[in-house]
Amino acid sequence: KPKTKRSKRFLQGREPKLNENIKNAMLIKGGNANQTVTQALKDIYSLKKPNAVMYKKKNITRPFEDQTSLEFFSKKSDCSLFLFGSHNKKRPDNLVFGRMFDFHVLDMIELGIEKFVSLKDVKNSKFPEGTKPLLIFAGDAFETDNEHKKLKSLLIDFFRGPTVSCVRLAGLEHVLHITALDGKIYFRSYKALLKKSGCRTPRIELEDMGPSFDFTMRRTHLASDDLYKTAHRQPKALKPKKKKNVSHDVFGTKYGRLHMQKQDLARLQTRKMKGLKKRKGE
Amino acid sequence: MAACSIEDVLAKAERDEAEKLKSISVHKELELEFDPGNLIAFDKNPTDTRAFKKQNKDAFLRSLARDNTQLLINELWKLPTERVEEVIVAKLPEPTTRLPREKPVPKPRPSTKWEEFAKLKGIQKKKKTNLVWDDVHKEWKRRWGYKRANDDTKEWLIEVPETADPNEDQFSKRIKAKKERVAKNELNRLRNIARGQKIKVPGVGLAPSDQQSKTELGKAIHVAKHSTASVGKFQGNLPKEKAPKNIGKKRQFQPLIGDFSVEKQKQLDLLNIMDSKKPRIDITKAVNKQMREEDRQSGFQKRKSSGKKGRKGNFSGKGTAKGKGKKGGPGGGGGKNRKPRMKQGKR
């Protein structure tokens, strides 16, 4: 129970709201995480800063068997996204992306790293953290396969960044390009250079910048359709209000509709003509 | 010659134009789907696996990324822009991708009794200004709260109305009325909360909690007894019921303007005590302290004697270590006794 105004504000920030806060991510190392996995977690942490929490100690849990410790962590640090990295002989260089709904696991997808190029290995200029990235998903697997669709939704959630109403056009530098090809998923991060072209829209040149991963999809743990429906439900207050009695034509003309009461045409007040007024005598 | 050069120039200009337009246009079989609110593009074209395998993978991916990014940027540049502090900013539409929420939809707060009444009658909330003009102080003051305007408890002069008792304290009357209003407001606030959370509250008296102690029950009885019109004067007691202890004001203060001679006497006594050389002794405290000390000493003697008996030819080191470790106070005594005992043991 809050005892100060400050703690009360802190708790209010964590309550469920109509317009939600940006989702925080927690990055956890498993019991045996090797150099690759640790470096991968660090790179994703730097992509996701400041909306991410990196757990320094190793946690010996298995997300696919027991989810209680993950749920406990998420409740403590108010994070609804998590990334768990581990390594063993059966599943080398393993990353589990997951998200929570109401502090219970909604879905988890396990990806194995085949090839990994870290941020340090690419010697290029970087941009400040917190820039909202442009996300591009290429490949028809993201439309046809159900698991790929869920992976697409999860990755959007993870890397989306805060929802803003305006964006500075010159500041659109970070591009994340995810391709699904041949059963593998290629994750590349580029810095976009806006070059002059003849017209207003600039020409894009890409520079390889950030971490790049080659993933293979391993196990998944998806929620039931009912849970998905509940999670996706938007409150009524957020739905845009429909304007009644206004309609638009094919040509773009705006039509309005007025509702009037029945008028007694015999007693309509038109122009006054004082001379025609009926006087008492007549 | 001149004609050739003009033609050349024109042709060159045309080629340049074409180049420029070419540079930002990208040809795709299927149009991409965009979500500009989230800065996302979905490319559904099946990727050319043959070209992928032939070429260097990264180069292929980069060219694909470049094309897709170009299309997304083209789309974003079509959005309406505005200038905010020397920076060109594009207004993003609402995001179209449906993503799950992180927490469930909040339940609406239960409405209070007044809110329900207002809804029923159709009373709208009127927006009020923050500050009100106070004519007395000739400045703008808060409408309510600390240092508010028109605060009747803070008036320095109150005219006694003709119908009022001349000995009545008008200032304290106003303060009491304010306290009653505050208490009533607080009571209503708590009742609204209880109604909202569906907690049953008794009409009068203390609300019960499970596992009440004797004192709590006593207090509840006391409150119930005094909740009558004559404030409990005519309520009988049960056969063995005793008056509750610890009821009433915890501290008593003398009135400000009381008996002058008594006050004078008290002050003089205080000065005498401060002047005197004899220390003031609190008899009970001293007796208690002495008793405690005596108990401790007897206990120490008992342990010493029992320790000696139990030991049969053992080194005294053990005993002394025990004695020293256990008692900090008589450790000095134990230490002093150590030497003669050690000598005995060695013998």
mmCIF file with all atom_site columns, N, CA and C in Angstrom, chain B residues 114-146:
data_model
loop_
_atom_site.group_PDB
_atom_site.id
_atom_site.type_symbol
_atom_site.label_atom_id
_atom_site.label_alt_id
_atom_site.label_comp_id
_atom_site.label_asym_id
_atom_site.label_entity_id
_atom_site.label_seq_id
_atom_site.pdbx_PDB_ins_code
_atom_site.Cartn_x
_atom_site.Cartn_y
_atom_site.Cartn_z
_atom_site.occupancy
_atom_site.B_iso_or_equiv
_atom_site.pdbx_formal_charge
_atom_site.auth_seq_id
_atom_site.auth_comp_id
_atom_site.auth_asym_id
_atom_site.auth_atom_id
_atom_site.pdbx_PDB_model_num
ATOM 1  N N  . TRP B 1 114 ? -22.926 10.762 -5.161  1.00 0.00 ? 114 TRP B N  1
ATOM 2  C CA . TRP B 1 114 ? -23.199 12.023 -5.829  1.00 0.00 ? 114 TRP B CA 1
ATOM 3  C C  . TRP B 1 114 ? -23.174 11.856 -7.345  1.00 0.00 ? 114 TRP B C  1
ATOM 4  N N  . GLU B 1 115 ? -22.193 11.090 -7.839  1.00 0.00 ? 115 GLU B N  1
ATOM 5  C CA . GLU B 1 115 ? -22.076 10.906 -9.289  1.00 0.00 ? 115 GLU B CA 1
ATOM 6  C C  . GLU B 1 115 ? -23.321 10.241 -9.847  1.00 0.00 ? 115 GLU B C  1
ATOM 7  N N  . GLU B 1 116 ? -23.864 9.281  -9.093  1.00 0.00 ? 116 GLU B N  1
ATOM 8  C CA . GLU B 1 116 ? -25.074 8.612  -9.562  1.00 0.00 ? 116 GLU B CA 1
ATOM 9  C C  . GLU B 1 116 ? -26.241 9.574  -9.593  1.00 0.00 ? 116 GLU B C  1
ATOM 10 N N  . PHE B 1 117 ? -26.335 10.384 -8.531  1.00 0.00 ? 117 PHE B N  1
ATOM 11 C CA . PHE B 1 117 ? -27.418 11.365 -8.460  1.00 0.00 ? 117 PHE B CA 1
ATOM 12 C C  . PHE B 1 117 ? -27.310 12.362 -9.603  1.00 0.00 ? 117 PHE B C  1
ATOM 13 N N  . ALA B 1 118 ? -26.080 12.813 -9.872  1.00 0.00 ? 118 ALA B N  1
ATOM 14 C CA . ALA B 1 118 ? -25.884 13.802 -10.938 1.00 0.00 ? 118 ALA B CA 1
ATOM 15 C C  . ALA B 1 118 ? -26.241 13.215 -12.289 1.00 0.00 ? 118 ALA B C  1
ATOM 16 N N  . LYS B 1 119 ? -25.921 11.937 -12.469 1.00 0.00 ? 119 LYS B N  1
ATOM 17 C CA . LYS B 1 119 ? -26.243 11.291 -13.737 1.00 0.00 ? 119 LYS B CA 1
ATOM 18 C C  . LYS B 1 119 ? -27.755 11.191 -13.902 1.00 0.00 ? 119 LYS B C  1
ATOM 19 N N  . LEU B 1 120 ? -28.411 10.885 -12.778 1.00 0.00 ? 120 LEU B N  1
ATOM 20 C CA . LEU B 1 120 ? -29.865 10.749 -12.807 1.00 0.00 ? 120 LEU B CA 1
ATOM 21 C C  . LEU B 1 120 ? -30.533 12.071 -13.126 1.00 0.00 ? 120 LEU B C  1
ATOM 22 N N  . LYS B 1 121 ? -30.065 13.128 -12.489 1.00 0.00 ? 121 LYS B N  1
ATOM 23 C CA . LYS B 1 121 ? -30.706 14.435 -12.670 1.00 0.00 ? 121 LYS B CA 1
ATOM 24 C C  . LYS B 1 121 ? -30.208 15.150 -13.909 1.00 0.00 ? 121 LYS B C  1
ATOM 25 N N  . GLY B 1 122 ? -29.088 14.698 -14.467 1.00 0.00 ? 122 GLY B N  1
ATOM 26 C CA . GLY B 1 122 ? -28.538 15.367 -15.636 1.00 0.00 ? 122 GLY B CA 1
ATOM 27 C C  . GLY B 1 122 ? -27.738 16.601 -15.278 1.00 0.00 ? 122 GLY B C  1
ATOM 28 N N  . ILE B 1 123 ? -27.101 16.599 -14.114 1.00 0.00 ? 123 ILE B N  1
ATOM 29 C CA . ILE B 1 123 ? -26.300 17.751 -13.685 1.00 0.00 ? 123 ILE B CA 1
ATOM 30 C C  . ILE B 1 123 ? -24.915 17.604 -14.290 1.00 0.00 ? 123 ILE B C  1
ATOM 31 N N  . GLN B 1 124 ? -24.474 18.659 -14.991 1.00 0.00 ? 124 GLN B N  1
ATOM 32 C CA . GLN B 1 124 ? -23.141 18.634 -15.577 1.00 0.00 ? 124 GLN B CA 1
ATOM 33 C C  . GLN B 1 124 ? -22.157 19.251 -14.618 1.00 0.00 ? 124 GLN B C  1
ATOM 34 N N  . LYS B 1 125 ? -20.908 18.818 -14.752 1.00 0.00 ? 125 LYS B N  1
ATOM 35 C CA . LYS B 1 125 ? -19.841 19.403 -13.922 1.00 0.00 ? 125 LYS B CA 1
ATOM 36 C C  . LYS B 1 125 ? -19.504 20.760 -14.514 1.00 0.00 ? 125 LYS B C  1
ATOM 37 N N  . LYS B 1 126 ? -19.483 21.791 -13.646 1.00 0.00 ? 126 LYS B N  1
ATOM 38 C CA . LYS B 1 126 ? -19.112 23.122 -14.150 1.00 0.00 ? 126 LYS B CA 1
ATOM 39 C C  . LYS B 1 126 ? -17.640 23.340 -13.869 1.00 0.00 ? 126 LYS B C  1
ATOM 40 N N  . LYS B 1 127 ? -16.936 23.748 -14.899 1.00 0.00 ? 127 LYS B N  1
ATOM 41 C CA . LYS B 1 127 ? -15.501 23.964 -14.727 1.00 0.00 ? 127 LYS B CA 1
ATOM 42 C C  . LYS B 1 127 ? -15.303 25.267 -13.961 1.00 0.00 ? 127 LYS B C  1
ATOM 43 N N  . LYS B 1 128 ? -14.526 25.204 -12.878 1.00 0.00 ? 128 LYS B N  1
ATOM 44 C CA . LYS B 1 128 ? -14.314 26.397 -12.064 1.00 0.00 ? 128 LYS B CA 1
ATOM 45 C C  . LYS B 1 128 ? -12.888 26.883 -12.240 1.00 0.00 ? 128 LYS B C  1
ATOM 46 N N  . THR B 1 129 ? -12.702 28.184 -11.978 1.00 0.00 ? 129 THR B N  1
ATOM 47 C CA . THR B 1 129 ? -11.352 28.740 -12.101 1.00 0.00 ? 129 THR B CA 1
ATOM 48 C C  . THR B 1 129 ? -10.511 28.302 -10.912 1.00 0.00 ? 129 THR B C  1
ATOM 49 N N  . ASN B 1 130 ? -9.204  28.287 -11.070 1.00 0.00 ? 130 ASN B N  1
ATOM 50 C CA . ASN B 1 130 ? -8.318  27.890 -9.977  1.00 0.00 ? 130 ASN B CA 1
ATOM 51 C C  . ASN B 1 130 ? -8.251  28.947 -8.893  1.00 0.00 ? 130 ASN B C  1
ATOM 52 N N  . LEU B 1 131 ? -8.197  30.207 -9.311  1.00 0.00 ? 131 LEU B N  1
ATOM 53 C CA . LEU B 1 131 ? -7.977  31.294 -8.353  1.00 0.00 ? 131 LEU B CA 1
ATOM 54 C C  . LEU B 1 131 ? -9.219  32.164 -8.240  1.00 0.00 ? 131 LEU B C  1
ATOM 55 N N  . VAL B 1 132 ? -9.406  32.699 -7.037  1.00 0.00 ? 132 VAL B N  1
ATOM 56 C CA . VAL B 1 132 ? -10.556 33.560 -6.764  1.00 0.00 ? 132 VAL B CA 1
ATOM 57 C C  . VAL B 1 132 ? -10.023 34.874 -6.212  1.00 0.00 ? 132 VAL B C  1
ATOM 58 N N  . TRP B 1 133 ? -10.694 35.967 -6.543  1.00 0.00 ? 133 TRP B N  1
ATOM 59 C CA . TRP B 1 133 ? -10.245 37.266 -6.054  1.00 0.00 ? 133 TRP B CA 1
ATOM 60 C C  . TRP B 1 133 ? -10.688 37.441 -4.604  1.00 0.00 ? 133 TRP B C  1
ATOM 61 N N  . ASP B 1 134 ? -9.729  37.711 -3.731  1.00 0.00 ? 134 ASP B N  1
ATOM 62 C CA . ASP B 1 134 ? -10.054 37.968 -2.336  1.00 0.00 ? 134 ASP B CA 1
ATOM 63 C C  . ASP B 1 134 ? -9.993  39.478 -2.115  1.00 0.00 ? 134 ASP B C  1
ATOM 64 N N  . ASP B 1 135 ? -11.182 40.053 -1.798  1.00 0.00 ? 135 ASP B N  1
ATOM 65 C CA . ASP B 1 135 ? -11.233 41.512 -1.648  1.00 0.00 ? 135 ASP B CA 1
ATOM 66 C C  . ASP B 1 135 ? -10.528 41.999 -0.399  1.00 0.00 ? 135 ASP B C  1
ATOM 67 N N  . VAL B 1 136 ? -10.558 41.178 0.637   1.00 0.00 ? 136 VAL B N  1
ATOM 68 C CA . VAL B 1 136 ? -9.943  41.591 1.906   1.00 0.00 ? 136 VAL B CA 1
ATOM 69 C C  . VAL B 1 136 ? -8.444  41.757 1.726   1.00 0.00 ? 136 VAL B C  1
ATOM 70 N N  . HIS B 1 137 ? -7.794  40.756 1.182   1.00 0.00 ? 137 HIS B N  1
ATOM 71 C CA . HIS B 1 137 ? -6.346  40.813 1.006   1.00 0.00 ? 137 HIS B CA 1
ATOM 72 C C  . HIS B 1 137 ? -5.960  41.439 -0.317  1.00 0.00 ? 137 HIS B C  1
ATOM 73 N N  . LYS B 1 138 ? -6.921  41.663 -1.187  1.00 0.00 ? 138 LYS B N  1
ATOM 74 C CA . LYS B 1 138 ? -6.705  42.293 -2.489  1.00 0.00 ? 138 LYS B CA 1
ATOM 75 C C  . LYS B 1 138 ? -5.668  41.518 -3.293  1.00 0.00 ? 138 LYS B C  1
ATOM 76 N N  . GLU B 1 139 ? -5.905  40.224 -3.395  1.00 0.00 ? 139 GLU B N  1
ATOM 77 C CA . GLU B 1 139 ? -5.045  39.439 -4.288  1.00 0.00 ? 139 GLU B CA 1
ATOM 78 C C  . GLU B 1 139 ? -5.778  38.158 -4.669  1.00 0.00 ? 139 GLU B C  1
ATOM 79 N N  . TRP B 1 140 ? -5.208  37.471 -5.637  1.00 0.00 ? 140 TRP B N  1
ATOM 80 C CA . TRP B 1 140 ? -5.808  36.237 -6.125  1.00 0.00 ? 140 TRP B CA 1
ATOM 81 C C  . TRP B 1 140 ? -5.369  35.101 -5.209  1.00 0.00 ? 140 TRP B C  1
ATOM 82 N N  . LYS B 1 141 ? -6.343  34.382 -4.724  1.00 0.00 ? 141 LYS B N  1
ATOM 83 C CA . LYS B 1 141 ? -6.021  33.259 -3.830  1.00 0.00 ? 141 LYS B CA 1
ATOM 84 C C  . LYS B 1 141 ? -6.703  32.005 -4.337  1.00 0.00 ? 141 LYS B C  1
ATOM 85 N N  . ARG B 1 142 ? -6.241  30.874 -3.787  1.00 0.00 ? 142 ARG B N  1
ATOM 86 C CA . ARG B 1 142 ? -6.835  29.588 -4.187  1.00 0.00 ? 142 ARG B CA 1
ATOM 87 C C  . ARG B 1 142 ? -8.316  29.542 -3.839  1.00 0.00 ? 142 ARG B C  1
ATOM 88 N N  . ARG B 1 143 ? -9.007  28.719 -4.575  1.00 0.00 ? 143 ARG B N  1
ATOM 89 C CA . ARG B 1 143 ? -10.415 28.543 -4.277  1.00 0.00 ? 143 ARG B CA 1
ATOM 90 C C  . ARG B 1 143 ? -10.581 27.704 -3.024  1.00 0.00 ? 143 ARG B C  1
ATOM 91 N N  . TRP B 1 144 ? -9.713  26.688 -2.823  1.00 0.00 ? 144 TRP B N  1
ATOM 92 C CA . TRP B 1 144 ? -9.779  25.861 -1.612  1.00 0.00 ? 144 TRP B CA 1
ATOM 93 C C  . TRP B 1 144 ? -8.376  25.394 -1.302  1.00 0.00 ? 144 TRP B C  1
ATOM 94 N N  . GLY B 1 145 ? -8.119  25.033 -0.046  1.00 0.00 ? 145 GLY B N  1
ATOM 95 C CA . GLY B 1 145 ? -6.807  24.539 0.323   1.00 0.00 ? 145 GLY B CA 1
ATOM 96 C C  . GLY B 1 145 ? -6.066  25.527 1.206   1.00 0.00 ? 145 GLY B C  1
ATOM 97 N N  . TYR B 1 146 ? -4.736  25.394 1.169   1.00 0.00 ? 146 TYR B N  1
ATOM 98 C CA . TYR B 1 146 ? -3.875  26.219 2.015   1.00 0.00 ? 146 TYR B CA 1
ATOM 99 C C  . TYR B 1 146 ? -3.977  27.681 1.596   1.00 0.00 ? 146 TYR B C  1
#
